[in-house]
XYZ file of N, CA, C and O in Angstrom:
500
model
N 0.861 -1.185 0.000
C 0.000 0.000 0.000
C 0.896 1.233 0.000
O 1.692 1.428 0.925
N 0.724 2.041 -1.017
C 1.675 3.145 -1.144
C 1.091 4.284 -1.968
O 0.376 4.072 -2.928
N 1.417 5.498 -1.529
C 1.210 6.691 -2.327
C 2.580 7.300 -2.555
O 3.290 7.596 -1.587
N 2.928 7.479 -3.792
C 4.256 7.984 -4.135
C 4.115 9.321 -4.834
O 3.701 9.396 -5.985
N 4.495 10.387 -4.105
C 4.483 11.733 -4.673
C 5.875 12.069 -5.194
O 6.882 11.646 -4.625
N 5.915 12.835 -6.263
C 7.187 13.245 -6.849
C 7.005 14.593 -7.541
O 5.918 15.187 -7.482
N 8.066 15.066 -8.176
C 7.965 16.279 -8.979
C 8.383 17.553 -8.285
O 8.377 18.621 -8.899
N 8.705 17.464 -6.993
C 9.133 18.651 -6.290
C 10.519 19.104 -6.734
O 11.200 18.422 -7.496
N 10.908 20.271 -6.258
C 12.220 20.787 -6.593
C 12.330 22.248 -6.259
O 11.500 22.802 -5.541
N 13.395 22.864 -6.775
C 13.664 24.279 -6.569
C 13.227 25.037 -7.816
O 13.617 24.689 -8.930
N 12.433 26.074 -7.604
C 11.929 26.865 -8.721
C 11.936 28.337 -8.328
O 11.771 28.652 -7.142
N 12.107 29.199 -9.301
C 12.060 30.631 -9.029
C 10.615 31.116 -8.910
O 9.694 30.506 -9.463
N 10.438 32.185 -8.196
C 9.112 32.797 -8.069
C 8.541 33.066 -9.457
O 9.250 33.523 -10.358
N 7.261 32.741 -9.597
C 6.607 32.884 -10.888
C 6.633 31.636 -11.725
O 5.942 31.556 -12.752
N 7.417 30.653 -11.297
C 7.545 29.424 -12.050
C 6.430 28.433 -11.769
O 5.483 28.711 -11.019
N 6.562 27.251 -12.371
C 5.540 26.215 -12.270
C 6.176 24.865 -11.962
O 7.327 24.614 -12.310
N 5.394 24.032 -11.320
C 5.754 22.633 -11.095
C 4.491 21.791 -11.204
O 3.395 22.270 -10.935
N 4.679 20.529 -11.577
C 3.575 19.581 -11.599
C 3.950 18.390 -10.742
O 4.996 17.756 -10.968
N 3.114 18.115 -9.756
C 3.370 17.025 -8.826
C 2.445 15.859 -9.145
O 1.227 15.991 -9.007
N 2.962 14.720 -9.547
C 2.136 13.525 -9.658
C 2.181 12.713 -8.363
O 3.162 12.773 -7.614
N 1.128 11.976 -8.119
C 1.064 11.068 -6.972
C 0.435 9.770 -7.455
O -0.719 9.763 -7.889
N 1.200 8.704 -7.386
C 0.750 7.405 -7.881
C 0.363 6.514 -6.714
O 1.145 6.354 -5.761
N -0.813 5.928 -6.791
C -1.301 5.021 -5.759
C -1.115 3.581 -6.201
O -1.367 3.236 -7.351
N -0.669 2.746 -5.274
C -0.534 1.330 -5.569
C -0.984 0.535 -4.356
O -0.769 0.936 -3.217
N -1.654 -0.591 -4.617
C -2.074 -1.461 -3.539
C -3.275 -0.996 -2.764
O -3.571 -1.544 -1.693
N -3.987 0.006 -3.252
C -5.196 0.464 -2.570
C -6.201 0.939 -3.596
O -5.838 1.313 -4.701
N -7.465 0.901 -3.185
C -8.521 1.363 -4.075
C -8.367 2.855 -4.304
O -8.015 3.610 -3.385
N -8.670 3.280 -5.513
C -8.377 4.665 -5.869
C -9.584 5.387 -6.427
O -9.925 6.477 -5.966
N -10.270 4.827 -7.386
C -11.202 5.580 -8.219
C -12.423 6.103 -7.472
O -13.021 7.082 -7.911
N -12.821 5.514 -6.346
C -14.034 5.943 -5.651
C -13.749 6.894 -4.493
O -14.678 7.282 -3.781
N -12.517 7.266 -4.317
C -12.119 8.001 -3.114
C -11.603 9.397 -3.437
O -10.909 9.603 -4.439
N -11.949 10.330 -2.544
C -11.330 11.642 -2.607
C -9.815 11.487 -2.524
O -9.291 10.674 -1.755
N -9.141 12.318 -3.306
C -7.700 12.495 -3.166
C -7.446 13.943 -2.796
O -8.103 14.861 -3.295
N -6.495 14.138 -1.905
C -6.179 15.489 -1.469
C -4.689 15.763 -1.519
O -3.870 14.837 -1.502
N -4.371 17.042 -1.600
C -2.991 17.509 -1.457
C -2.952 18.438 -0.241
O -3.820 19.305 -0.087
N -1.941 18.240 0.561
C -1.706 19.060 1.733
C -0.247 19.500 1.698
O 0.567 18.932 0.980
N 0.093 20.487 2.493
C 1.486 20.928 2.559
C 1.831 21.331 3.982
O 0.959 21.707 4.769
N 3.121 21.248 4.263
C 3.599 21.619 5.593
C 4.901 22.390 5.437
O 5.896 21.845 4.939
N 4.869 23.633 5.875
C 6.065 24.471 5.871
C 6.784 24.321 7.201
O 6.170 23.926 8.205
N 8.077 24.629 7.264
C 8.825 24.496 8.524
C 8.176 25.287 9.638
O 7.844 26.464 9.477
N 7.968 24.612 10.775
C 7.413 25.275 11.945
C 5.917 25.507 11.893
O 5.356 26.141 12.786
N 5.260 25.004 10.855
C 3.826 25.206 10.712
C 3.102 23.869 10.663
O 3.691 22.826 10.394
N 1.800 23.916 10.897
C 0.993 22.710 10.816
C 0.717 22.362 9.352
O 0.753 23.212 8.470
N 0.428 21.096 9.146
C 0.060 20.661 7.811
C -1.286 21.282 7.438
O -2.217 21.297 8.250
N -1.381 21.768 6.211
C -2.596 22.464 5.805
C -3.131 21.941 4.481
O -2.377 21.445 3.634
N -4.417 22.088 4.312
C -5.091 21.680 3.096
C -4.685 22.563 1.924
O -4.555 23.786 2.074
N -4.524 21.936 0.752
C -4.220 22.661 -0.478
C -5.337 22.468 -1.510
O -5.887 23.438 -2.016
N -5.653 21.208 -1.811
C -6.635 20.941 -2.859
C -7.183 19.528 -2.700
O -6.523 18.670 -2.108
N -8.390 19.301 -3.241
C -8.987 17.972 -3.185
C -9.869 17.755 -4.406
O -10.375 18.713 -4.999
N -10.059 16.466 -4.716
C -10.876 16.102 -5.873
C -11.580 14.786 -5.565
O -10.957 13.844 -5.070
N -12.875 14.684 -5.830
C -13.572 13.422 -5.594
C -13.228 12.404 -6.676
O -12.643 12.746 -7.701
N -13.643 11.167 -6.446
C -13.326 10.100 -7.384
C -13.855 10.345 -8.784
O -13.215 9.983 -9.768
N -15.014 10.991 -8.873
C -15.643 11.261 -10.168
C -15.068 12.473 -10.881
O -15.435 12.740 -12.026
N -14.199 13.219 -10.211
C -13.670 14.489 -10.745
C -14.789 15.492 -11.055
O -14.601 16.394 -11.881
N -15.924 15.343 -10.390
C -17.068 16.214 -10.661
C -16.866 17.630 -10.149
O -17.578 18.549 -10.575
N -15.925 17.785 -9.241
C -15.641 19.108 -8.709
C -14.202 19.137 -8.203
O -13.576 18.075 -8.046
N -13.709 20.306 -7.962
C -12.386 20.471 -7.354
C -12.487 21.538 -6.281
O -13.319 22.446 -6.372
N -11.629 21.410 -5.274
C -11.695 22.295 -4.121
C -10.284 22.786 -3.803
O -9.326 22.020 -3.892
N -10.196 24.048 -3.381
C -8.889 24.652 -3.156
C -8.894 25.513 -1.908
O -9.905 26.117 -1.555
N -7.732 25.590 -1.296
C -7.514 26.593 -0.262
C -7.513 27.967 -0.919
O -7.100 28.121 -2.073
N -7.942 28.964 -0.168
C -7.990 30.318 -0.714
C -6.622 30.779 -1.205
O -6.526 31.515 -2.195
N -5.576 30.345 -0.535
C -4.226 30.810 -0.854
C -3.721 30.310 -2.204
O -2.760 30.868 -2.739
N -4.334 29.263 -2.744
C -3.844 28.706 -4.004
C -4.868 28.755 -5.125
O -4.545 28.463 -6.278
N -6.092 29.122 -4.788
C -7.150 29.127 -5.816
C -6.773 30.075 -6.954
O -6.338 31.192 -6.742
N -6.942 29.594 -8.177
C -6.581 30.365 -9.354
C -5.146 30.162 -9.809
O -4.799 30.553 -10.934
N -4.324 29.556 -8.962
C -2.921 29.291 -9.340
C -2.634 27.799 -9.448
O -1.805 27.382 -10.255
N -3.288 27.005 -8.623
C -3.065 25.554 -8.597
C -4.271 24.853 -9.213
O -5.400 25.351 -9.155
N -4.028 23.661 -9.763
C -5.106 22.845 -10.311
C -4.871 21.382 -9.966
O -3.784 20.848 -10.230
N -5.880 20.754 -9.390
C -5.800 19.332 -9.062
C -6.572 18.549 -10.122
O -7.616 19.001 -10.622
N -6.054 17.396 -10.478
C -6.719 16.526 -11.435
C -6.376 15.086 -11.090
O -5.542 14.835 -10.214
N -7.019 14.165 -11.780
C -6.730 12.752 -11.533
C -6.994 11.949 -12.794
O -7.816 12.328 -13.638
N -6.302 10.827 -12.880
C -6.497 9.859 -13.952
C -6.722 8.516 -13.282
O -5.755 7.872 -12.838
N -7.978 8.110 -13.172
C -8.287 6.880 -12.444
C -7.728 5.641 -13.147
O -7.444 4.639 -12.491
N -7.563 5.709 -14.442
C -6.990 4.568 -15.171
C -5.530 4.348 -14.801
O -5.017 3.232 -14.904
N -4.877 5.416 -14.353
C -3.459 5.326 -13.980
C -3.260 5.397 -12.471
O -2.111 5.450 -12.003
N -4.360 5.432 -11.709
C -4.257 5.544 -10.247
C -3.361 6.715 -9.838
O -2.549 6.590 -8.918
N -3.543 7.816 -10.531
C -2.655 8.962 -10.319
C -3.458 10.241 -10.150
O -4.451 10.459 -10.860
N -3.033 11.055 -9.219
C -3.558 12.394 -9.079
C -2.418 13.389 -9.297
O -1.252 13.058 -9.052
N -2.759 14.585 -9.760
C -1.761 15.583 -10.106
C -2.080 16.904 -9.409
O -3.240 17.247 -9.183
N -1.039 17.649 -9.116
C -1.200 19.018 -8.653
C -0.341 19.899 -9.555
O 0.890 19.838 -9.492
N -0.992 20.678 -10.395
C -0.308 21.635 -11.239
C -0.213 22.951 -10.483
O -1.243 23.500 -10.067
N 0.994 23.441 -10.290
C 1.210 24.651 -9.510
C 1.830 25.714 -10.402
O 2.934 25.515 -10.933
N 1.128 26.817 -10.580
C 1.593 27.928 -11.397
C 1.756 29.180 -10.545
O 1.243 29.255 -9.423
N 2.460 30.142 -11.070
C 2.677 31.419 -10.382
C 3.133 31.205 -8.943
O 2.629 31.829 -8.007
N 4.093 30.343 -8.782
C 4.578 30.012 -7.443
C 5.255 31.209 -6.795
O 5.895 32.028 -7.472
N 5.107 31.296 -5.491
C 5.775 32.343 -4.728
C 6.452 31.716 -3.512
O 6.162 30.555 -3.162
N 7.351 32.440 -2.869
C 8.102 31.841 -1.741
C 7.204 31.300 -0.627
O 7.614 30.355 0.067
N 6.011 31.833 -0.472
C 5.099 31.342 0.568
C 4.570 29.939 0.256
O 3.973 29.286 1.129
N 4.784 29.466 -0.957
C 4.380 28.109 -1.329
C 5.435 27.071 -0.949
O 5.206 25.866 -1.124
N 6.571 27.510 -0.453
C 7.623 26.589 -0.055
C 7.146 25.689 1.078
O 6.702 26.169 2.120
N 7.226 24.391 0.862
C 6.728 23.421 1.844
C 7.002 22.014 1.327
O 7.384 21.830 0.167
N 6.786 21.047 2.201
C 6.702 19.650 1.762
C 5.249 19.389 1.393
O 4.341 19.663 2.183
N 5.041 18.867 0.204
C 3.701 18.605 -0.296
C 3.395 17.110 -0.195
O 4.204 16.271 -0.612
N 2.233 16.820 0.370
C 1.798 15.445 0.591
C 0.503 15.167 -0.169
O -0.421 15.989 -0.135
N 0.438 14.005 -0.800
C -0.840 13.548 -1.332
C -1.448 12.571 -0.331
O -0.729 11.933 0.451
N -2.762 12.459 -0.355
C -3.451 11.607 0.599
C -4.746 11.078 -0.003
O -5.374 11.752 -0.832
N -5.132 9.874 0.457
C -6.409 9.300 0.031
C -7.368 9.287 1.203
O -6.982 8.936 2.325
N -8.612 9.628 0.944
C -9.615 9.636 2.008
C -9.849 8.233 2.556
O -9.652 7.229 1.876
N -10.306 8.200 3.792
C -10.509 6.919 4.478
C -11.794 6.230 4.052
O -11.969 5.042 4.318
N -12.705 6.954 3.416
C -13.953 6.352 2.974
C -14.422 7.038 1.707
O -13.926 8.093 1.339
N -15.395 6.425 1.061
C -15.835 6.907 -0.251
C -17.040 7.830 -0.163
O -17.546 8.267 -1.186
N -17.498 8.165 1.053
C -18.628 9.063 1.190
C -18.486 9.834 2.499
O -17.739 9.431 3.385
N -19.202 10.943 2.589
C -19.219 11.694 3.833
C -17.879 12.281 4.219
O -17.574 12.408 5.401
N -17.084 12.641 3.227
C -15.747 13.170 3.497
C -15.802 14.691 3.590
O -16.395 15.339 2.717
N -15.197 15.221 4.620
C -14.960 16.667 4.677
C -13.575 16.875 4.086
O -12.562 16.613 4.737
N -13.526 17.309 2.860
C -12.328 17.185 2.031
C -11.131 17.982 2.533
O -10.004 17.694 2.166
N -11.358 19.005 3.345
C -10.237 19.854 3.764
C -9.723 19.523 5.169
O -8.880 20.241 5.697
N -10.206 18.459 5.759
C -9.772 18.073 7.104
C -8.871 16.849 7.051
O -9.246 15.811 6.489
N -7.710 16.960 7.670
C -6.709 15.901 7.632
C -7.256 14.575 8.156
O -6.891 13.502 7.663
N -8.107 14.625 9.167
C -8.542 13.382 9.823
C -9.401 12.510 8.926
O -9.648 11.349 9.260
N -9.840 13.025 7.792
C -10.626 12.215 6.865
C -9.747 11.467 5.869
O -10.260 10.777 4.998
N -8.435 11.608 6.002
C -7.499 10.937 5.114
C -6.653 9.964 5.925
O -6.090 10.348 6.963
N -6.546 8.740 5.475
C -5.794 7.758 6.253
C -4.620 7.147 5.489
O -3.867 6.369 6.064
N -4.460 7.461 4.224
C -3.288 7.023 3.479
C -2.552 8.268 3.007
O -3.142 9.155 2.378
N -1.259 8.304 3.306
C -0.446 9.480 3.011
C 0.805 9.081 2.250
O 1.425 8.049 2.552
N 1.173 9.927 1.302
C 2.451 9.752 0.643
C 3.577 10.265 1.511
O 3.357 10.846 2.580
N 4.795 10.086 1.038
C 5.974 10.434 1.831
C 6.320 11.915 1.752
O 7.136 12.395 2.533
N 5.714 12.631 0.833
C 5.975 14.057 0.696
C 7.064 14.354 -0.318
O 7.993 13.566 -0.503
N 6.927 15.501 -0.958
C 7.947 15.970 -1.898
C 8.192 17.451 -1.623
O 7.248 18.228 -1.454
N 9.452 17.823 -1.558
C 9.827 19.186 -1.182
C 9.685 20.129 -2.369
O 10.214 19.859 -3.457
N 9.011 21.238 -2.132
C 8.916 22.326 -3.109
C 9.528 23.573 -2.484
O 9.117 23.989 -1.396
N 10.521 24.120 -3.139
C 11.188 25.324 -2.656
C 11.105 26.388 -3.737
O 11.528 26.153 -4.873
N 10.572 27.547 -3.359
C 10.412 28.649 -4.306
C 11.330 29.783 -3.865
O 11.192 30.299 -2.755
N 12.239 30.155 -4.722
C 13.179 31.227 -4.408
C 12.656 32.557 -4.936
O 11.991 32.619 -5.974
N 12.994 33.621 -4.217
C 12.517 34.962 -4.610
C 13.473 35.632 -5.586
O 14.554 35.172 -5.829
């Protein structure tokens, strides 16, 4: 059972990155997938989420209009496209799968029980 996030790195302000997260050994298509991030000295926070049907997408106010979450259920993969990055986006980014297929409050950590290992995103000014 594994979620493998990748694609992080060092980028200049204004740049873009795309983070894929591949799920293996667990059910994927019926479950919310979320992205969260944690900056040094701060709590882990919600970034974006998408239901299994991709019928809607949800974002934190701080990233809305700059980030886009998507998924490919055939590939058991979710993506976070990050544009117009700024230094405040510097953090370790984690993908996560919800613990159930219904009744999920998508922006709360406790509704997710499978987590990837995280990928570091550093934005220089």
